[in-house]
Amino acid sequence: MTLLSHSLVKAAIFDLDGVIVDTAKYHYLAWKRLAQEFSINLTHEDNEKLKGVSRMDSLDIILAMGNVSLSQQEKEKLADKKNTWFMDYVNQISPSEILPGAKELLMALRDQGIKISLGSSSKNAKTVLRLLNIEHLFDAIADGTMITKSKPDPEIFFIAANLLQTKPEHCVVFEDAEAGVEAALAAGMFCVGIGSYTSLHKAHQVVPTLENFEFKLNAIQPA
Ligand code: B16
Ligand code: MG
């Protein structure tokens, strides 16, 4: 793999859930409630497999756990039901839920002339950014309404790079999910994993959180 020359970073792409805000806990509560209707016990460990994965793909993973087979129409109804429960939680979030260091990094990157896009699988991403009051920090938004393939497919990151009119090799991606790290690497982008080294070791650099993370051109060192 060719490592990115950091002096070439012109754009940053941020995942949403797990990087900017912990909506995973709300996805988990809503999926757990739905899974219970099929006597499936969804654990925190199972939930890890759903991070960065689209709504319908997440539902397929859960139904497969219980060997449940349903029609497309039935699955769409269930996905809508889960989303209603998820949005009941999300509609109550406020800027205080922005994860430590995320807003500071967005602002520092802007100050250095780096263009910024969201790269989230969520169809609710715009609503979440609005509730967090940070929409204005993004030059572009690539979200789950624009993709045909879920992470680990690189589609979402290619869309984000296109929106920023920046080549993939000039982009750095901030991701918390294994599927997201794989997507960023498949896109040929530099990837900073946020979270545990064990699950994100494929990223070029892994940090536990964005708190006190400093991005300076030429400063990121490969792990
Ligand atoms: P929605 P990200 C992802 O967000 C979540 O990690 C994943 O758990 C969720 O299923 C997916 O968005 C779709 O979300 O149901 O709101 O469209 O990490 O890519 O920002
Ligand atoms: Mg995520």
PDB file of C-alpha atoms and ligand atoms in Angstrom:
ATOM      1  CA  MET A   1       0.000   0.000   0.000  1.00  0.00           C
ATOM      2  CA  THR A   2       1.281   3.474  -0.792  1.00  0.00           C
ATOM      3  CA  LEU A   3       1.197   5.763   2.206  1.00  0.00           C
ATOM      4  CA  LEU A   4      -0.155   9.234   1.711  1.00  0.00           C
ATOM      5  CA  SER A   5       2.335  12.040   1.680  1.00  0.00           C
ATOM      6  CA  HIS A   6       0.782  14.260   4.319  1.00  0.00           C
ATOM      7  CA  SER A   7       1.795  17.431   2.645  1.00  0.00           C
ATOM      8  CA  LEU A   8      -0.746  16.399   0.013  1.00  0.00           C
ATOM      9  CA  VAL A   9      -3.741  16.364   2.348  1.00  0.00           C
ATOM     10  CA  LYS A  10      -6.300  18.769   0.942  1.00  0.00           C
ATOM     11  CA  ALA A  11      -9.526  17.366   2.318  1.00  0.00           C
ATOM     12  CA  ALA A  12     -10.824  15.612   5.409  1.00  0.00           C
ATOM     13  CA  ILE A  13     -13.800  13.255   5.488  1.00  0.00           C
ATOM     14  CA  PHE A  14     -15.536  12.603   8.787  1.00  0.00           C
ATOM     15  CA  ASP A  15     -17.673   9.641   9.673  1.00  0.00           C
ATOM     16  CA  LEU A  16     -20.569  10.718  11.904  1.00  0.00           C
ATOM     17  CA  ASP A  17     -21.623   7.998  14.328  1.00  0.00           C
ATOM     18  CA  GLY A  18     -18.701   7.274  16.670  1.00  0.00           C
ATOM     19  CA  VAL A  19     -16.491  10.114  15.438  1.00  0.00           C
ATOM     20  CA  ILE A  20     -18.588  13.246  15.885  1.00  0.00           C
ATOM     21  CA  VAL A  21     -21.376  11.912  18.114  1.00  0.00           C
ATOM     22  CA  ASP A  22     -22.195   8.593  19.756  1.00  0.00           C
ATOM     23  CA  THR A  23     -25.470   7.784  18.023  1.00  0.00           C
ATOM     24  CA  ALA A  24     -24.460   4.088  18.176  1.00  0.00           C
ATOM     25  CA  LYS A  25     -26.018   3.843  21.633  1.00  0.00           C
ATOM     26  CA  TYR A  26     -29.367   4.956  20.187  1.00  0.00           C
ATOM     27  CA  HIS A  27     -29.071   2.631  17.172  1.00  0.00           C
ATOM     28  CA  TYR A  28     -28.385  -0.165  19.663  1.00  0.00           C
ATOM     29  CA  LEU A  29     -31.437   0.570  21.827  1.00  0.00           C
ATOM     30  CA  ALA A  30     -33.713   0.725  18.791  1.00  0.00           C
ATOM     31  CA  TRP A  31     -32.288  -2.433  17.148  1.00  0.00           C
ATOM     32  CA  LYS A  32     -32.418  -4.306  20.468  1.00  0.00           C
ATOM     33  CA  ARG A  33     -36.097  -3.477  20.844  1.00  0.00           C
ATOM     34  CA  LEU A  34     -36.796  -4.680  17.308  1.00  0.00           C
ATOM     35  CA  ALA A  35     -34.706  -7.840  17.754  1.00  0.00           C
ATOM     36  CA  GLN A  36     -36.698  -8.700  20.884  1.00  0.00           C
ATOM     37  CA  GLU A  37     -39.844  -8.947  18.750  1.00  0.00           C
ATOM     38  CA  PHE A  38     -38.159 -11.981  17.137  1.00  0.00           C
ATOM     39  CA  SER A  39     -36.783 -13.310  20.445  1.00  0.00           C
ATOM     40  CA  ILE A  40     -33.284 -12.345  19.316  1.00  0.00           C
ATOM     41  CA  ASN A  41     -31.028 -11.106  22.112  1.00  0.00           C
ATOM     42  CA  LEU A  42     -28.843  -8.402  20.560  1.00  0.00           C
ATOM     43  CA  THR A  43     -25.703  -7.834  22.640  1.00  0.00           C
ATOM     44  CA  HIS A  44     -23.228  -4.938  22.691  1.00  0.00           C
ATOM     45  CA  GLU A  45     -20.796  -7.235  20.931  1.00  0.00           C
ATOM     46  CA  ASP A  46     -23.319  -7.892  18.132  1.00  0.00           C
ATOM     47  CA  ASN A  47     -23.845  -4.140  17.872  1.00  0.00           C
ATOM     48  CA  GLU A  48     -20.171  -3.664  16.941  1.00  0.00           C
ATOM     49  CA  LYS A  49     -20.895  -5.488  13.666  1.00  0.00           C
ATOM     50  CA  LEU A  50     -23.589  -2.930  12.831  1.00  0.00           C
ATOM     51  CA  LYS A  51     -21.368   0.139  13.125  1.00  0.00           C
ATOM     52  CA  GLY A  52     -20.969   1.945   9.807  1.00  0.00           C
ATOM     53  CA  VAL A  53     -23.302  -0.575   8.147  1.00  0.00           C
ATOM     54  CA  SER A  54     -26.467   0.695   6.432  1.00  0.00           C
ATOM     55  CA  ARG A  55     -29.927   0.325   7.958  1.00  0.00           C
ATOM     56  CA  MET A  56     -31.091  -2.493   5.661  1.00  0.00           C
ATOM     57  CA  ASP A  57     -27.782  -4.368   5.885  1.00  0.00           C
ATOM     58  CA  SER A  58     -27.938  -4.054   9.697  1.00  0.00           C
ATOM     59  CA  LEU A  59     -31.466  -5.503   9.683  1.00  0.00           C
ATOM     60  CA  ASP A  60     -30.304  -8.409   7.508  1.00  0.00           C
ATOM     61  CA  ILE A  61     -27.489  -9.168   9.988  1.00  0.00           C
ATOM     62  CA  ILE A  62     -29.937  -9.163  12.927  1.00  0.00           C
ATOM     63  CA  LEU A  63     -32.560 -11.313  11.176  1.00  0.00           C
ATOM     64  CA  ALA A  64     -29.858 -13.796  10.140  1.00  0.00           C
ATOM     65  CA  MET A  65     -28.939 -14.161  13.835  1.00  0.00           C
ATOM     66  CA  GLY A  66     -32.424 -15.552  14.453  1.00  0.00           C
ATOM     67  CA  ASN A  67     -32.668 -17.415  11.127  1.00  0.00           C
ATOM     68  CA  VAL A  68     -35.622 -15.167  10.260  1.00  0.00           C
ATOM     69  CA  SER A  69     -36.507 -14.852   6.594  1.00  0.00           C
ATOM     70  CA  LEU A  70     -38.861 -12.036   5.485  1.00  0.00           C
ATOM     71  CA  SER A  71     -40.016 -10.353   2.274  1.00  0.00           C
ATOM     72  CA  GLN A  72     -38.494  -7.058   1.178  1.00  0.00           C
ATOM     73  CA  GLN A  73     -41.756  -5.298   2.038  1.00  0.00           C
ATOM     74  CA  GLU A  74     -41.806  -6.706   5.562  1.00  0.00           C
ATOM     75  CA  LYS A  75     -38.168  -5.754   6.054  1.00  0.00           C
ATOM     76  CA  GLU A  76     -38.818  -2.195   4.921  1.00  0.00           C
ATOM     77  CA  LYS A  77     -41.646  -1.892   7.466  1.00  0.00           C
ATOM     78  CA  LEU A  78     -39.343  -3.116  10.238  1.00  0.00           C
ATOM     79  CA  ALA A  79     -36.550  -0.762   9.187  1.00  0.00           C
ATOM     80  CA  ASP A  80     -39.020   2.150   9.273  1.00  0.00           C
ATOM     81  CA  LYS A  81     -40.192   1.128  12.730  1.00  0.00           C
ATOM     82  CA  LYS A  82     -36.616   0.962  14.027  1.00  0.00           C
ATOM     83  CA  ASN A  83     -35.890   4.358  12.507  1.00  0.00           C
ATOM     84  CA  THR A  84     -38.900   5.920  14.254  1.00  0.00           C
ATOM     85  CA  TRP A  85     -37.600   4.657  17.619  1.00  0.00           C
ATOM     86  CA  PHE A  86     -34.063   5.810  16.761  1.00  0.00           C
ATOM     87  CA  MET A  87     -35.285   9.279  15.836  1.00  0.00           C
ATOM     88  CA  ASP A  88     -37.224   9.560  19.105  1.00  0.00           C
ATOM     89  CA  TYR A  89     -33.820   9.464  20.830  1.00  0.00           C
ATOM     90  CA  VAL A  90     -31.959  11.516  18.232  1.00  0.00           C
ATOM     91  CA  ASN A  91     -34.459  14.363  18.267  1.00  0.00           C
ATOM     92  CA  GLN A  92     -33.395  15.013  21.838  1.00  0.00           C
ATOM     93  CA  ILE A  93     -29.663  15.344  21.216  1.00  0.00           C
ATOM     94  CA  SER A  94     -27.925  18.672  21.678  1.00  0.00           C
ATOM     95  CA  PRO A  95     -24.471  20.170  20.950  1.00  0.00           C
ATOM     96  CA  SER A  96     -23.320  18.939  24.375  1.00  0.00           C
ATOM     97  CA  GLU A  97     -23.219  15.410  22.885  1.00  0.00           C
ATOM     98  CA  ILE A  98     -20.496  16.247  20.359  1.00  0.00           C
ATOM     99  CA  LEU A  99     -17.631  13.884  21.167  1.00  0.00           C
ATOM    100  CA  PRO A 100     -14.525  15.415  22.817  1.00  0.00           C
ATOM    101  CA  GLY A 101     -12.170  17.082  20.352  1.00  0.00           C
ATOM    102  CA  ALA A 102     -14.378  16.674  17.264  1.00  0.00           C
ATOM    103  CA  LYS A 103     -15.522  20.270  16.909  1.00  0.00           C
ATOM    104  CA  GLU A 104     -12.051  21.605  17.769  1.00  0.00           C
ATOM    105  CA  LEU A 105     -10.532  19.422  15.021  1.00  0.00           C
ATOM    106  CA  LEU A 106     -13.124  20.518  12.457  1.00  0.00           C
ATOM    107  CA  MET A 107     -12.320  24.142  13.217  1.00  0.00           C
ATOM    108  CA  ALA A 108      -8.532  23.582  13.194  1.00  0.00           C
ATOM    109  CA  LEU A 109      -8.724  21.889   9.796  1.00  0.00           C
ATOM    110  CA  ARG A 110     -10.796  24.734   8.365  1.00  0.00           C
ATOM    111  CA  ASP A 111      -8.217  27.206   9.686  1.00  0.00           C
ATOM    112  CA  GLN A 112      -5.539  25.300   7.751  1.00  0.00           C
ATOM    113  CA  GLY A 113      -7.532  25.519   4.519  1.00  0.00           C
ATOM    114  CA  ILE A 114      -8.533  21.842   4.478  1.00  0.00           C
ATOM    115  CA  LYS A 115     -11.919  21.175   2.868  1.00  0.00           C
ATOM    116  CA  ILE A 116     -14.307  19.071   4.931  1.00  0.00           C
ATOM    117  CA  SER A 117     -17.030  16.584   4.055  1.00  0.00           C
ATOM    118  CA  LEU A 118     -19.148  14.211   6.046  1.00  0.00           C
ATOM    119  CA  GLY A 119     -18.917  10.552   4.930  1.00  0.00           C
ATOM    120  CA  SER A 120     -21.689   8.779   6.833  1.00  0.00           C
ATOM    121  CA  SER A 121     -23.860   5.769   6.020  1.00  0.00           C
ATOM    122  CA  SER A 122     -26.717   7.386   7.927  1.00  0.00           C
ATOM    123  CA  LYS A 123     -29.786   8.678   6.124  1.00  0.00           C
ATOM    124  CA  ASN A 124     -30.386  10.866   9.176  1.00  0.00           C
ATOM    125  CA  ALA A 125     -26.987  12.562   9.038  1.00  0.00           C
ATOM    126  CA  LYS A 126     -28.222  16.032   8.049  1.00  0.00           C
ATOM    127  CA  THR A 127     -30.763  16.049  10.888  1.00  0.00           C
ATOM    128  CA  VAL A 128     -28.076  15.012  13.377  1.00  0.00           C
ATOM    129  CA  LEU A 129     -25.641  17.722  12.198  1.00  0.00           C
ATOM    130  CA  ARG A 130     -28.421  20.306  12.425  1.00  0.00           C
ATOM    131  CA  LEU A 131     -29.288  19.265  15.982  1.00  0.00           C
ATOM    132  CA  LEU A 132     -25.594  19.462  16.919  1.00  0.00           C
ATOM    133  CA  ASN A 133     -25.431  22.903  15.317  1.00  0.00           C
ATOM    134  CA  ILE A 134     -22.270  22.127  13.300  1.00  0.00           C
ATOM    135  CA  GLU A 135     -23.630  21.982   9.723  1.00  0.00           C
ATOM    136  CA  HIS A 136     -21.764  25.207   8.903  1.00  0.00           C
ATOM    137  CA  LEU A 137     -18.389  23.508   9.524  1.00  0.00           C
ATOM    138  CA  PHE A 138     -18.873  21.216   6.487  1.00  0.00           C
ATOM    139  CA  ASP A 139     -18.225  22.105   2.859  1.00  0.00           C
ATOM    140  CA  ALA A 140     -20.098  18.990   1.699  1.00  0.00           C
ATOM    141  CA  ILE A 141     -22.246  16.213   3.069  1.00  0.00           C
ATOM    142  CA  ALA A 142     -22.135  12.642   1.748  1.00  0.00           C
ATOM    143  CA  ASP A 143     -24.701  10.498   3.546  1.00  0.00           C
ATOM    144  CA  GLY A 144     -26.726   7.301   3.388  1.00  0.00           C
ATOM    145  CA  THR A 145     -29.268   8.824   0.980  1.00  0.00           C
ATOM    146  CA  MET A 146     -26.580   8.927  -1.739  1.00  0.00           C
ATOM    147  CA  ILE A 147     -25.163   5.409  -1.680  1.00  0.00           C
ATOM    148  CA  THR A 148     -26.082   2.079  -3.224  1.00  0.00           C
ATOM    149  CA  LYS A 149     -23.439   0.122  -1.293  1.00  0.00           C
ATOM    150  CA  SER A 150     -22.671   0.235   2.409  1.00  0.00           C
ATOM    151  CA  LYS A 151     -19.206   0.488   4.002  1.00  0.00           C
ATOM    152  CA  PRO A 152     -16.817  -1.444   3.655  1.00  0.00           C
ATOM    153  CA  ASP A 153     -17.519  -0.478   0.049  1.00  0.00           C
ATOM    154  CA  PRO A 154     -15.652   2.794  -0.639  1.00  0.00           C
ATOM    155  CA  GLU A 155     -18.600   4.425  -2.470  1.00  0.00           C
ATOM    156  CA  ILE A 156     -19.467   6.921   0.297  1.00  0.00           C
ATOM    157  CA  PHE A 157     -15.880   8.220   0.440  1.00  0.00           C
ATOM    158  CA  PHE A 158     -15.600   8.551  -3.340  1.00  0.00           C
ATOM    159  CA  ILE A 159     -18.820  10.597  -3.295  1.00  0.00           C
ATOM    160  CA  ALA A 160     -17.410  12.831  -0.537  1.00  0.00           C
ATOM    161  CA  ALA A 161     -14.130  13.353  -2.440  1.00  0.00           C
ATOM    162  CA  ASN A 162     -16.068  14.171  -5.610  1.00  0.00           C
ATOM    163  CA  LEU A 163     -18.222  16.707  -3.773  1.00  0.00           C
ATOM    164  CA  LEU A 164     -15.026  18.371  -2.540  1.00  0.00           C
ATOM    165  CA  GLN A 165     -13.468  18.058  -6.017  1.00  0.00           C
ATOM    166  CA  THR A 166     -10.446  16.413  -4.403  1.00  0.00           C
ATOM    167  CA  LYS A 167      -8.614  13.261  -5.505  1.00  0.00           C
ATOM    168  CA  PRO A 168      -8.850  10.290  -3.087  1.00  0.00           C
ATOM    169  CA  GLU A 169      -5.087  10.317  -2.465  1.00  0.00           C
ATOM    170  CA  HIS A 170      -5.435  13.849  -1.111  1.00  0.00           C
ATOM    171  CA  CYS A 171      -8.098  12.886   1.443  1.00  0.00           C
ATOM    172  CA  VAL A 172      -7.804  11.838   5.069  1.00  0.00           C
ATOM    173  CA  VAL A 173     -10.712   9.904   6.616  1.00  0.00           C
ATOM    174  CA  PHE A 174     -11.617   9.843  10.317  1.00  0.00           C
ATOM    175  CA  GLU A 175     -13.449   6.571  11.137  1.00  0.00           C
ATOM    176  CA  ASP A 176     -14.465   4.586  14.217  1.00  0.00           C
ATOM    177  CA  ALA A 177     -15.734   1.375  12.581  1.00  0.00           C
ATOM    178  CA  GLU A 178     -13.802  -1.503  11.091  1.00  0.00           C
ATOM    179  CA  ALA A 179     -16.073  -1.434   8.026  1.00  0.00           C
ATOM    180  CA  GLY A 180     -15.338   2.292   7.667  1.00  0.00           C
ATOM    181  CA  VAL A 181     -11.570   1.834   7.919  1.00  0.00           C
ATOM    182  CA  GLU A 182     -11.755  -0.828   5.218  1.00  0.00           C
ATOM    183  CA  ALA A 183     -13.832   1.502   3.044  1.00  0.00           C
ATOM    184  CA  ALA A 184     -11.329   4.346   3.430  1.00  0.00           C
ATOM    185  CA  LEU A 185      -8.393   2.087   2.555  1.00  0.00           C
ATOM    186  CA  ALA A 186     -10.280   0.660  -0.429  1.00  0.00           C
ATOM    187  CA  ALA A 187     -10.773   4.263  -1.585  1.00  0.00           C
ATOM    188  CA  GLY A 188      -6.998   4.823  -1.422  1.00  0.00           C
ATOM    189  CA  MET A 189      -7.310   7.417   1.338  1.00  0.00           C
ATOM    190  CA  PHE A 190      -5.238   7.987   4.460  1.00  0.00           C
ATOM    191  CA  CYS A 191      -7.228   6.738   7.447  1.00  0.00           C
ATOM    192  CA  VAL A 192      -7.171   7.740  11.094  1.00  0.00           C
ATOM    193  CA  GLY A 193      -9.030   5.205  13.251  1.00  0.00           C
ATOM    194  CA  ILE A 194     -10.748   6.547  16.363  1.00  0.00           C
ATOM    195  CA  GLY A 195     -11.145   3.891  19.051  1.00  0.00           C
ATOM    196  CA  SER A 196      -9.485   0.610  19.929  1.00  0.00           C
ATOM    197  CA  TYR A 197      -6.318  -0.505  18.166  1.00  0.00           C
ATOM    198  CA  THR A 198      -7.521  -4.120  18.226  1.00  0.00           C
ATOM    199  CA  SER A 199     -10.414  -3.499  15.868  1.00  0.00           C
ATOM    200  CA  LEU A 200      -8.944  -0.581  13.899  1.00  0.00           C
ATOM    201  CA  HIS A 201      -5.310  -1.681  13.450  1.00  0.00           C
ATOM    202  CA  LYS A 202      -5.638  -1.604   9.658  1.00  0.00           C
ATOM    203  CA  ALA A 203      -5.884   2.212   9.768  1.00  0.00           C
ATOM    204  CA  HIS A 204      -2.689   4.210   9.134  1.00  0.00           C
ATOM    205  CA  GLN A 205      -2.972   5.781  12.561  1.00  0.00           C
ATOM    206  CA  VAL A 206      -5.202   4.897  15.538  1.00  0.00           C
ATOM    207  CA  VAL A 207      -6.047   7.250  18.380  1.00  0.00           C
ATOM    208  CA  PRO A 208      -8.380   6.468  21.296  1.00  0.00           C
ATOM    209  CA  THR A 209     -10.369   9.701  20.894  1.00  0.00           C
ATOM    210  CA  LEU A 210     -10.090  13.002  19.066  1.00  0.00           C
ATOM    211  CA  GLU A 211      -9.486  14.795  22.344  1.00  0.00           C
ATOM    212  CA  ASN A 212      -6.241  16.767  22.031  1.00  0.00           C
ATOM    213  CA  PHE A 213      -5.713  15.347  18.531  1.00  0.00           C
ATOM    214  CA  GLU A 214      -3.674  17.840  16.562  1.00  0.00           C
ATOM    215  CA  PHE A 215      -3.663  17.800  12.814  1.00  0.00           C
ATOM    216  CA  LYS A 216      -0.849  19.677  11.184  1.00  0.00           C
ATOM    217  CA  LEU A 217       0.052  19.346   7.551  1.00  0.00           C
ATOM    218  CA  ASN A 218       3.085  17.034   7.295  1.00  0.00           C
ATOM    219  CA  ALA A 219       2.549  15.940  10.911  1.00  0.00           C
ATOM    220  CA  ILE A 220       0.621  12.646  10.691  1.00  0.00           C
ATOM    221  CA  GLN A 221       3.013   9.737  11.004  1.00  0.00           C
ATOM    222  CA  PRO A 222       2.073   6.261   9.801  1.00  0.00           C
ATOM    223  CA  ALA A 223       1.541   3.793  12.659  1.00  0.00           C
TER     224      ALA A 223
HETATM  225  P1  B16 B   1     -29.473   5.303   9.533  1.00  0.00           P
HETATM  226  P2  B16 B   1     -21.890   6.237  10.299  1.00  0.00           P
HETATM  227  C1  B16 B   1     -23.967   4.561  10.478  1.00  0.00           C
HETATM  228  O1  B16 B   1     -23.416   5.833  10.677  1.00  0.00           O
HETATM  229  C2  B16 B   1     -24.099   3.849  11.805  1.00  0.00           C
HETATM  230  O2  B16 B   1     -22.819   3.580  12.360  1.00  0.00           O
HETATM  231  C3  B16 B   1     -24.809   2.532  11.596  1.00  0.00           C
HETATM  232  O3  B16 B   1     -24.963   1.869  12.839  1.00  0.00           O
HETATM  233  C4  B16 B   1     -26.181   2.816  10.968  1.00  0.00           C
HETATM  234  O4  B16 B   1     -26.877   1.606  10.720  1.00  0.00           O
HETATM  235  C5  B16 B   1     -25.963   3.577   9.655  1.00  0.00           C
HETATM  236  O5  B16 B   1     -25.263   4.768   9.912  1.00  0.00           O
HETATM  237  C6  B16 B   1     -27.273   3.925   8.988  1.00  0.00           C
HETATM  238  O6  B16 B   1     -27.968   4.835   9.798  1.00  0.00           O
HETATM  239  O7  B16 B   1     -30.384   4.189   9.953  1.00  0.00           O
HETATM  240  O8  B16 B   1     -29.607   6.554  10.363  1.00  0.00           O
HETATM  241  O9  B16 B   1     -29.608   5.593   8.052  1.00  0.00           O
HETATM  242  O10 B16 B   1     -21.007   5.555  11.316  1.00  0.00           O
HETATM  243  O11 B16 B   1     -21.613   5.780   8.872  1.00  0.00           O
HETATM  244  O12 B16 B   1     -21.902   7.735  10.455  1.00  0.00           O
HETATM  245 MG    MG B   2     -19.085   5.398  12.592  1.00  0.00          MG
END
